[in-house]
Structure formats: structure tokens, C-alpha cells
Amino acid sequence: MRLSKYFTIEEFVISQTATRLGINNTPSEQAIKNMEALCLKILDPLREAIGKPIIISSGYRSPELNKAIGGAPNSQHCLGEAADILIPQLYPCEVFTKIIELDLPYDQVIDEFKQWTHVSYTSSPRKQKLLARRENDSINYFKA
């Protein structure tokens, strides 16, 4: 099922962990609507501006899957509002910066561990810019 010009629902729900553990990762109708909004408001415009494919490394997560991977209990991934993305040939900090420069209506944009970029969308965006870093077995978030 196509969510937008560039993205399908399959890209958002695929999970090796869910497959391996037999976890149902089927989104609700509301989560699908939220994924469509994320694509239309953030991911499609980003794809158009950069001119390169966007890889979703983690999209929708059922609450059970989110718990299995150690995700935050209030993760926007469980609502279909967030995606962790990679863009070939760009560093995550470049993707992070581009989202901000384009003034897209993101709720959060996070450079996570210099490995990928987390981006979320809600109808009332907070415009939070954060850096996530691991320090001494803990995860810390810093304002960017």
C-alpha cells in the first residue's frame, strides 16, 4: 500500500526483530494516517529537495515490538508519527541539518548517535532539535 509518492506502508512496518520473535507489527488505521502525514509533510519534501532515496531503518512499531527492542515507552514510532532514516552518501548530521534548513514542520529531529536521523511529525509540532549520545551505558539527549 502506497502512503505517498515515494513511500509504502511496507517500508514502515518491516522489522527483522518482529519477524524473528513472531510479533504482529500491523498498524491501526490512525497509525496509517499518521504515517501518511509524516510522508507528505516531511519525507516527500525532503526526498524532493535532496534528490536521493530515503531509507527507513525503523518506522512504525507496535507496542510489543517497541518493548522488545527497548524503545522509549512513549515512542512516536508506536503512533506512526516517527521514522529513523538514512540517506545514502549523506552523513546523519547532514540529513539533520537539511531538515532544519528546509524549515519542514517536524515535531522532533534527532541526530541519533551519529548513525541515523530520527524525524517525527504531529499536527502541533514542537520543533525540537536534539542530539542523542551514549555515555557510560546511558543515553543522553542534548538540545542542538
XYZ file of C-alpha atoms in Angstrom:
144
model
C 0.000 0.000 0.000
C 1.349 3.383 -1.008
C 1.447 6.092 1.665
C 2.774 8.829 -0.621
C 4.647 9.426 -3.846
C 7.867 7.866 -2.519
C 6.891 5.609 0.377
C 4.925 2.431 1.039
C 3.492 1.034 4.235
C 5.768 -1.997 3.837
C 8.829 0.234 4.309
C 7.398 1.438 7.617
C 6.378 -1.907 9.112
C 9.188 -4.251 8.083
C 11.155 -5.445 11.089
C 13.657 -8.253 11.418
C 13.006 -8.322 15.164
C 9.237 -8.658 14.673
C 9.772 -11.474 12.174
C 12.283 -13.283 14.364
C 10.102 -13.019 17.503
C 6.754 -13.548 15.755
C 5.463 -10.106 16.759
C 2.490 -8.676 14.886
C 3.527 -5.243 13.610
C 0.274 -4.291 11.884
C -0.586 -0.601 12.355
C -4.026 0.763 13.234
C -5.953 2.955 10.802
C -4.900 6.028 12.816
C -1.234 4.996 12.697
C -1.528 4.632 8.908
C -2.997 8.152 8.682
C -0.110 9.417 10.820
C 2.447 7.710 8.557
C 0.802 9.304 5.524
C 1.071 12.737 7.165
C 4.739 12.128 8.061
C 5.442 11.218 4.443
C 3.507 14.113 2.925
C 4.757 16.807 5.321
C 8.356 15.682 5.928
C 9.710 12.737 3.980
C 8.416 13.504 0.475
C 9.556 17.171 0.597
C 12.949 16.045 1.936
C 13.268 13.473 -0.865
C 12.372 16.142 -3.443
C 14.890 18.625 -2.026
C 17.785 16.171 -1.750
C 17.051 14.171 -4.888
C 18.157 10.885 -3.293
C 16.189 7.911 -1.963
C 15.461 7.791 1.759
C 15.836 4.503 3.610
C 13.580 3.936 6.594
C 15.556 1.884 9.093
C 12.746 1.966 11.664
C 9.232 3.215 11.069
C 6.051 2.007 12.733
C 6.476 -0.167 15.825
C 3.653 -1.957 17.581
C 3.854 -1.500 21.355
C 5.038 -5.120 21.676
C 7.805 -4.599 19.112
C 8.805 -1.300 20.704
C 9.161 -3.024 24.072
C 11.142 -5.904 22.532
C 13.736 -3.534 21.059
C 13.970 -1.382 24.189
C 12.262 1.665 22.662
C 11.038 4.564 24.775
C 7.638 3.756 26.336
C 6.107 6.901 24.799
C 7.801 6.469 21.395
C 6.163 8.275 18.493
C 7.064 5.218 16.394
C 4.136 3.407 18.092
C 1.755 6.072 16.768
C 3.136 6.060 13.219
C 4.426 9.601 13.751
C 8.176 8.883 13.502
C 10.807 7.290 11.312
C 14.523 6.692 11.647
C 16.060 7.421 8.272
C 19.269 7.144 6.293
C 20.134 8.790 3.010
C 22.944 7.139 1.043
C 26.013 9.338 0.605
C 24.937 11.740 3.360
C 26.007 11.711 6.994
C 23.167 11.750 9.533
C 24.280 15.231 10.664
C 23.801 16.449 7.065
C 20.280 14.998 6.952
C 19.540 16.563 10.351
C 20.759 19.954 9.126
C 18.859 19.718 5.834
C 15.541 19.036 7.595
C 16.087 22.144 9.725
C 17.241 24.297 6.783
C 14.176 23.336 4.743
C 12.019 24.510 7.677
C 9.908 21.375 7.427
C 7.151 21.131 10.069
C 8.928 18.462 12.147
C 7.965 17.725 15.720
C 11.389 16.313 16.547
C 14.552 15.879 14.540
C 17.296 13.957 16.309
C 20.833 13.088 15.213
C 20.915 9.714 16.940
C 24.395 8.523 17.840
C 25.789 9.897 14.550
C 24.269 6.768 12.953
C 20.814 7.797 11.697
C 18.308 10.655 11.830
C 15.027 10.387 13.724
C 12.254 12.643 12.447
C 8.649 12.929 13.592
C 5.547 14.874 12.648
C 2.430 15.910 14.577
C -0.209 18.485 13.762
C 1.217 20.691 16.545
C 4.980 20.437 16.021
C 7.335 21.349 18.875
C 10.289 21.863 16.504
C 12.687 20.090 18.865
C 16.265 19.724 17.613
C 18.210 17.147 19.624
C 21.425 15.170 19.640
C 21.356 11.671 21.176
C 24.628 10.292 22.508
C 25.621 7.205 24.501
C 27.686 7.862 27.608
C 28.597 5.265 30.249
C 25.793 2.828 29.364
C 23.157 5.562 29.247
C 21.581 7.645 26.508
C 21.639 11.401 26.852
C 19.792 13.986 24.783
C 21.141 17.470 24.182
C 19.500 20.477 22.556
C 21.075 21.260 19.214
